[in-house]
C-alpha atoms as one frame of an Amber mdcrd trajectory, in Angstrom:
protein
  75.677  71.713  59.186  74.759  75.315  59.945  73.169  74.432  63.293  76.400
  72.671  64.303  78.379  75.848  63.648  75.937  77.848  65.774  76.197  75.237
  68.510  80.004  75.498  68.544  79.901  79.311  68.618  77.334  79.340  71.434
  79.358  76.776  73.407  82.539  78.843  73.069  80.717  82.019  74.142  79.128
  80.212  77.093  82.546  79.037  78.302  84.014  82.521  77.781  81.272  84.237
  79.795  81.107  81.504  82.446  84.645  82.305  83.566  84.198  84.947  86.250
  86.011  88.238  85.838  87.404  87.764  89.338  88.954  84.360  88.562  92.325
  85.886  89.397  91.378  88.341  92.141  94.265  88.927  94.532  94.073  91.463
  97.360  97.164  92.409  99.384  98.017  94.998 102.024 101.347  96.564 102.888
 102.037  96.768 105.710  99.688  94.117 107.094  99.890  95.624 110.625  99.242
  99.308 111.326  98.791 101.336 114.518  95.431 102.586 115.828  96.587 106.197
 116.055  94.461 107.943 113.419  97.351 108.448 110.995  98.910 105.044 110.261
  98.103 103.698 106.790  98.330 100.595 104.624  98.400 100.376 100.819  95.701
  97.999  99.516  96.481  96.503  96.102  94.064  94.537  93.916  95.399  92.509
  91.002  92.704  91.301  88.624  93.247  88.660  85.944  90.897  86.608  83.806
  90.685  82.812  83.690  93.755  82.588  81.467  95.886  84.820  83.696  95.799
  87.927  81.488  95.254  91.255  83.309  91.784  92.759  83.151  92.098  96.449
  82.340  89.526  99.197  82.896  87.586  97.232  85.526  85.874  99.376  88.180
  87.170  98.331  91.601  85.224  99.572  94.621  86.744  99.529  98.120  85.042
  99.788 101.480  85.904  99.212 105.137  84.035  99.329 108.433  84.305 103.001
 109.413  85.060 102.007 113.024  88.557 100.940 111.983  89.446 103.486 109.310
  88.753 105.026 105.945  89.656 104.191 102.338  90.745 106.770  99.807  90.006
 106.682  96.931  87.010 104.339  97.155  86.683 103.696  93.407  89.577 102.934
  91.052  89.829 101.758  87.436  92.429  99.034  86.844  95.324  99.933  84.578
  96.806  97.987  81.671  98.399  95.649  84.243  95.048  94.877  85.934  96.175
  96.559  89.170  94.337  99.097  91.344  95.690 100.556  94.596  94.170 102.587
  97.413  95.085 103.585 100.967  93.508 102.527 104.264  94.021 105.107 107.012
  93.495 103.882 110.578  91.261 105.421 113.181  91.886 104.910 116.922  90.291
 101.471 117.433  92.364  98.275 117.430  91.115  95.163 115.602  91.056  93.528
 112.168  89.905  95.721 109.301  87.994  93.716 106.714  88.460  95.293 103.301
  85.444  94.868 101.003  86.218  94.747  97.281  83.645  94.879  94.485  84.358
  94.489  90.780  82.202  96.399  88.281  79.572  96.996  91.005  79.325  93.292
  91.912  78.481  92.095  95.418  81.469  93.028  97.620  83.713  90.262  98.926
  85.444  90.672 102.285  89.165  90.249 102.827  90.348  90.435 106.478  93.855
  91.538 105.656  94.816  94.546 107.796  95.436  94.163 111.503  95.267  97.373
 113.539  97.288  97.234 116.753  97.177  99.430 119.857  99.289 102.569 120.151
 102.068 102.942 122.761 101.082 102.363 126.413  99.661 105.478 128.034  97.936
 104.511 131.291  98.046 101.708 133.830  95.344 100.570 136.253  95.852  98.258
 139.183  92.876  95.916 139.123  93.696  93.583 141.972  96.445  93.279 144.524
  96.711  92.153 148.123  96.977  94.853 150.819  99.545  92.916 152.807 101.382
  89.622 152.422 104.209  87.646 153.959 107.729  88.513 152.835 109.169  85.919
 150.416 105.814  84.705 149.040 104.598  85.056 145.501 101.462  87.131 145.007
  99.389  87.915 141.928  98.947  91.531 140.886  96.549  92.346 138.056  97.203
  95.415 135.918  95.729  96.810 132.715  97.734  98.901 130.255  95.900 101.077
 127.758  96.977 103.347 124.938  95.815 106.966 124.760  92.684 105.871 122.825
  91.582 103.241 125.384  92.800 100.147 123.491  94.154  97.459 125.816  97.896
  96.915 125.374
């Protein structure tokens, strides 16, 4: 009878530990689009719950991003009683999609492509191709490129 009790206890513990701490990992960004101007920012929020939906408090959440697109501050946060940790992503001057890497208690980071970084306002225009002369009343193609002050194509 004693071995059966141990078996039940071990089974319950195995199920409890088999549920990953990130079973309820949710990562959001607001706003989802920012400008590649070196000062635009987005708030990154992680909500962490266990397998039953209860918040996981005091979990160490690490944040990282490709430094080409921006920087994260702070990079390490402890979740509160509500299982939430927030940080800020500040853009650099390169347009693209910033993949936010999130690690929980020093686990292997998971990537979340959630922040889109768009070009700044148009700054320069280049004429790439145009005909030197054409007949009046005909339609002709003219190729132009618009760029922002940082060289991102508009």
